[in-house]
Short mmCIF file of C-alpha atoms in Angstrom, two decimals:
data_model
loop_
_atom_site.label_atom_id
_atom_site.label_comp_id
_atom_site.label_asym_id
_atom_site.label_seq_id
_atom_site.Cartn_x
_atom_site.Cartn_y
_atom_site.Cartn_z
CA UNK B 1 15.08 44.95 60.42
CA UNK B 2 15.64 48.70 59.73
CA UNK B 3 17.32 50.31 56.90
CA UNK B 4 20.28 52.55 58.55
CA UNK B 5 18.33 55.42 57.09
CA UNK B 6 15.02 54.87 58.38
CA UNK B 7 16.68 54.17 61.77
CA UNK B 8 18.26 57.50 61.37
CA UNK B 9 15.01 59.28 60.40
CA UNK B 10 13.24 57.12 63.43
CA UNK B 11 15.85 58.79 66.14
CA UNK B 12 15.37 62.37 64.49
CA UNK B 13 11.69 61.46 64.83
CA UNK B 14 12.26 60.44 68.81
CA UNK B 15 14.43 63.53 69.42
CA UNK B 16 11.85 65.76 68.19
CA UNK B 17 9.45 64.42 70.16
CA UNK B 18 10.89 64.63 73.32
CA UNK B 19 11.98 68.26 72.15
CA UNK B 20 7.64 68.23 71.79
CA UNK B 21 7.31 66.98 75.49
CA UNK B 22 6.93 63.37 74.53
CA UNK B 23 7.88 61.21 76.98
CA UNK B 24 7.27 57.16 75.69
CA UNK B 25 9.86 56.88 73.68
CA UNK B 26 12.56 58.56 75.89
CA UNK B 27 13.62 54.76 76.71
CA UNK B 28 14.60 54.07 73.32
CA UNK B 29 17.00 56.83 72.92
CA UNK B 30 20.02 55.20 74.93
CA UNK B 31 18.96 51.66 72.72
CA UNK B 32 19.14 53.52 69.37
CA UNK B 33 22.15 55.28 70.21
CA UNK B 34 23.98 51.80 70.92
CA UNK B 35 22.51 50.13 67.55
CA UNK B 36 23.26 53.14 65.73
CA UNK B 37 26.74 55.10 66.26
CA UNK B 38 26.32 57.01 63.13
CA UNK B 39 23.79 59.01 64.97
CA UNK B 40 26.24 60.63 67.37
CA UNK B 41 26.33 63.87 65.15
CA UNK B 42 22.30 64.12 65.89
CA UNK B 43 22.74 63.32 69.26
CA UNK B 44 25.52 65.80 70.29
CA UNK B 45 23.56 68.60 68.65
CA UNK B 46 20.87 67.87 70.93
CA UNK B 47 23.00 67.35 73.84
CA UNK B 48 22.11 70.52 75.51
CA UNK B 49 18.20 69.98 75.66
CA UNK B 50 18.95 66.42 76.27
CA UNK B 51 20.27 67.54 79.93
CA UNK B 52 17.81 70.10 80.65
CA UNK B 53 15.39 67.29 79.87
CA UNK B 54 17.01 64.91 82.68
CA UNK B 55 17.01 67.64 85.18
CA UNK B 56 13.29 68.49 84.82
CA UNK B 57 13.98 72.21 83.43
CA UNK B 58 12.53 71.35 79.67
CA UNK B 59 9.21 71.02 78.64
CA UNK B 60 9.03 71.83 75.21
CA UNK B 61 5.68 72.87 73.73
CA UNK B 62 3.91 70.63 76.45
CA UNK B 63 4.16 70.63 80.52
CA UNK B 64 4.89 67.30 82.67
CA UNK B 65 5.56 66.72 85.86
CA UNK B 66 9.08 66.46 87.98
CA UNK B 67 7.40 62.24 88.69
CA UNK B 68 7.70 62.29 84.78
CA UNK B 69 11.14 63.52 84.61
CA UNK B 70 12.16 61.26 87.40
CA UNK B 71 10.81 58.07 85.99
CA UNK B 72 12.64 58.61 82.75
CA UNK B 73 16.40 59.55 84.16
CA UNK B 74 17.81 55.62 84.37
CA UNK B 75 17.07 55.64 80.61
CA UNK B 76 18.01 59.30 79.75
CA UNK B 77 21.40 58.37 81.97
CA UNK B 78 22.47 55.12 80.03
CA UNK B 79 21.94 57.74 77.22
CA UNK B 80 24.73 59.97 78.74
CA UNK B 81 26.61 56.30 79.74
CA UNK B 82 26.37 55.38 75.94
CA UNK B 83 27.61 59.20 74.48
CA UNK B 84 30.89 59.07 77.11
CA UNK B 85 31.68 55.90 75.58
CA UNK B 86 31.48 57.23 71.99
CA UNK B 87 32.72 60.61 72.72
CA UNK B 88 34.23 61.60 75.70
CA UNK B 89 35.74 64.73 74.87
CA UNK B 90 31.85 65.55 74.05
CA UNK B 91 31.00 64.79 77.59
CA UNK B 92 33.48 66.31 79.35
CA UNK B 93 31.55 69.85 79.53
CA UNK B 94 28.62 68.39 81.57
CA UNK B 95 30.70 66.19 83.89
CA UNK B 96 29.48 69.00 86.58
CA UNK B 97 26.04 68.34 85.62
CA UNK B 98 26.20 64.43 85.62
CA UNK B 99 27.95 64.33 88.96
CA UNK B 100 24.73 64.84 91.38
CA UNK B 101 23.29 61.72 89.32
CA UNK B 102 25.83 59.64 90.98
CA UNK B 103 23.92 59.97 94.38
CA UNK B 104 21.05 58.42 93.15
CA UNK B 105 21.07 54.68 93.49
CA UNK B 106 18.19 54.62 89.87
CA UNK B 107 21.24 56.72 87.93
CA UNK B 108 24.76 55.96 89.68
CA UNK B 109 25.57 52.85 87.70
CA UNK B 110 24.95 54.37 84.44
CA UNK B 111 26.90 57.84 84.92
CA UNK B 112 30.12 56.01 87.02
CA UNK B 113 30.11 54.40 83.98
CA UNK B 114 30.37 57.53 81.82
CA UNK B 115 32.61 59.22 84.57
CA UNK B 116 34.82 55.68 83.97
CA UNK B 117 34.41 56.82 79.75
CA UNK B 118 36.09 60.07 80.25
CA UNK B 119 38.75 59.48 82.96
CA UNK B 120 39.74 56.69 80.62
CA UNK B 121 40.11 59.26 77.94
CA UNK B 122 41.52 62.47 80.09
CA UNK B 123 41.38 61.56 83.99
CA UNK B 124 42.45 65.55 84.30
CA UNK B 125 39.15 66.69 83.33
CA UNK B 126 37.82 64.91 85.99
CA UNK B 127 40.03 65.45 88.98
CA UNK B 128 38.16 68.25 90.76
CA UNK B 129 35.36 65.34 91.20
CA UNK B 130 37.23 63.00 93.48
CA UNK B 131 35.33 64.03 96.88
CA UNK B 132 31.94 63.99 95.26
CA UNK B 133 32.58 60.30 94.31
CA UNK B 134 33.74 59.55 97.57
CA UNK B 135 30.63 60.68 98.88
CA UNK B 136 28.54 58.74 96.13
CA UNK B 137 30.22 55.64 97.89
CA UNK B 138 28.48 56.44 100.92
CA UNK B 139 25.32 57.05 99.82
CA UNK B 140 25.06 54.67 96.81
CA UNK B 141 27.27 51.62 98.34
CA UNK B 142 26.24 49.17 96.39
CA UNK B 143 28.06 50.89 92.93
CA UNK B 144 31.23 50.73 95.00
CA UNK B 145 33.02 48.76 92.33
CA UNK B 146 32.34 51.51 89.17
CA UNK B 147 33.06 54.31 91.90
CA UNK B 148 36.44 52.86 93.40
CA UNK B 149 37.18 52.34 89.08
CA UNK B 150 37.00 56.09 87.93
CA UNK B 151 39.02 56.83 91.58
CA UNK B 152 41.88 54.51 90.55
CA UNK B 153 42.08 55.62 86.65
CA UNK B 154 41.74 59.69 88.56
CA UNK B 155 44.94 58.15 90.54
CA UNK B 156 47.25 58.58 87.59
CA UNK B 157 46.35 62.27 87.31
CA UNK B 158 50.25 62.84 89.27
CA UNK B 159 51.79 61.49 92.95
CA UNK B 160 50.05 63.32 94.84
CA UNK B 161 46.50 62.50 93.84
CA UNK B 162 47.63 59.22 93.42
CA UNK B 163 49.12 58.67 97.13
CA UNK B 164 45.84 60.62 98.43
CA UNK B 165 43.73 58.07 96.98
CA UNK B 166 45.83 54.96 97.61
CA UNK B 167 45.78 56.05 101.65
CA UNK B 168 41.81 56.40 100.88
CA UNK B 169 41.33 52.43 99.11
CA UNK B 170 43.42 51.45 101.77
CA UNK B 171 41.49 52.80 104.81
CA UNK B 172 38.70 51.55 102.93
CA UNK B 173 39.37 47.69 102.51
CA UNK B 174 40.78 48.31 106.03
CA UNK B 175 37.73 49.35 107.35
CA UNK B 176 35.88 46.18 105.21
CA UNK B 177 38.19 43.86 106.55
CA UNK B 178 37.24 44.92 110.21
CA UNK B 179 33.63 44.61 109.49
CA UNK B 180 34.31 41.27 107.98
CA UNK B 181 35.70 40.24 110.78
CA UNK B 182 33.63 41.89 113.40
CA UNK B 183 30.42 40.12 111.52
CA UNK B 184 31.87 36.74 111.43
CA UNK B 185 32.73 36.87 115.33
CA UNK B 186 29.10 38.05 116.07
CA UNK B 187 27.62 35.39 114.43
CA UNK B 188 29.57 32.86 115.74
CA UNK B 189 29.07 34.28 119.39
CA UNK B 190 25.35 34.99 119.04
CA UNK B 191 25.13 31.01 117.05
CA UNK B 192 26.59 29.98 120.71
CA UNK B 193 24.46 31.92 123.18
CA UNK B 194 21.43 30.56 120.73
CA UNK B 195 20.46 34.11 120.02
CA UNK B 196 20.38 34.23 116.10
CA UNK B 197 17.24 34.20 114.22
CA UNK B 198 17.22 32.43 110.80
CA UNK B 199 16.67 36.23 109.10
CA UNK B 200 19.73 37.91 110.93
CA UNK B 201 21.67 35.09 109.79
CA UNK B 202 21.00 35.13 106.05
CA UNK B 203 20.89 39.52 106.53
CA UNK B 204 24.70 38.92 108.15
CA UNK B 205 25.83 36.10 105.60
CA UNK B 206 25.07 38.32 103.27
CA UNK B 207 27.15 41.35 104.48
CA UNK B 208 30.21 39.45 104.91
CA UNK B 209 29.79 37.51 101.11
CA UNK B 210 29.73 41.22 99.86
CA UNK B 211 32.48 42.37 101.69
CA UNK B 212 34.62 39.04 100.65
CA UNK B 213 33.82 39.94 96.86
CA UNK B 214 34.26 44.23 97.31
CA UNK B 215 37.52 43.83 99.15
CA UNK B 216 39.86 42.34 96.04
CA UNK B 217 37.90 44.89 93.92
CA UNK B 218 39.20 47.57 96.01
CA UNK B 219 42.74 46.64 96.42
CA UNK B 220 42.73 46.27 92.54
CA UNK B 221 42.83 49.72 91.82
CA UNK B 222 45.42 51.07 93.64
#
């Protein structure tokens, strides 16, 4: 294994290279970071070409393509996941800038996850990006569970944000309660008129298992 030193010299050598226009080794920035906290200092200097970087505006000494910059956001964002968790205060300036990442379903894990980091640490700085989540939810439902987390932790910000978002989670496992319900009596009506296929029963199962598991996960965080 590494000396801490040469893994130190190794992330300075990654950093620069991706400040070069190198993108194969952008995946091992978020692992690096994880094995080696010490590095944070190197990292937050960086920070700022680090995000133009995700968002396709830096090229450094050498061109590549928006497909390029795309293919290496999951990894750049479990970079940003992996910094919140260190430093949130660090993070806190870019939450703007992280937010759009949350509607996309290769990124949305990774940066509810940093969102979660932060609110944990100050839910204030965060409060102005309550509707954005709630539209990630739509768009990205299957990261429900991190979303619905940073909403509930942005709940404590004072009573009225709280009640807001308590009518919202409510509404919400109301809504998955009625589509629970609404699935299980289809399937049981279209089982009797001999109507369902072997695929829309598995495709429906499935609907109502993740409903049965999202619901208590909902209702937790109020």
């Amino acid at each position: 294994s590494h000396a801490p030193r040469s893994l130190l010299q190794e992330t300075e050598r990654i950093i620069s290279a991706v400040k070069d226009g190198s993108m194969v080794s952008v995946p091992a920035l978020a692992h690096l970071y994880e094995i080696q906290p010490e590095a944070a200092d190197l990292f937050e200097t960086h920070i700022e070409m680090l995000f133009d970087f995700y968002e396709g505006r830096y090229a450094g000494t050498k061109t590549f393509t928006m497909a390029e910059s795309v293919a290496n956001r999951p990894a750049m964002a479990e970079l940003f996941r992996n910094l919140a968790r260190a430093n949130p205060a660090v993070m806190e300036r870019y939450i703007y800038r992280l937010i759009a990442s949350t509607r996309d379903p290769t990124t949305c894990q990774s940066i509810a996850q940093a969102l979660y980091a932060m609110a944990e640490a100050n839910p204030f700085a965060l409060a102005g990006l309550i509707d954005d989540i709630k539209d990630a939810i739509k768009i990205v439902p299957e990261q429900t569970p991190d979303l619905m987390a940073v909403l509930g932790l942005l709940g404590t910000c004072d009573l009225i944000t709280g009640g807001d978002l308590a009518r919202y989670m409510i509404g919400f496992a109301e809504r998955l309660d009625r589509d629970t319900k609404k699935l299980i009596s289809d399937l049981s009506d279209m089982a009797a008129r001999g109507t369902l296929t072997k695929d829309g029963k598995r495709t429906m199962e499935e609907r109502v298992s993740k409903n049965e598991m999202l619901l208590p996960v909902v209702l937790q965080h109020l």
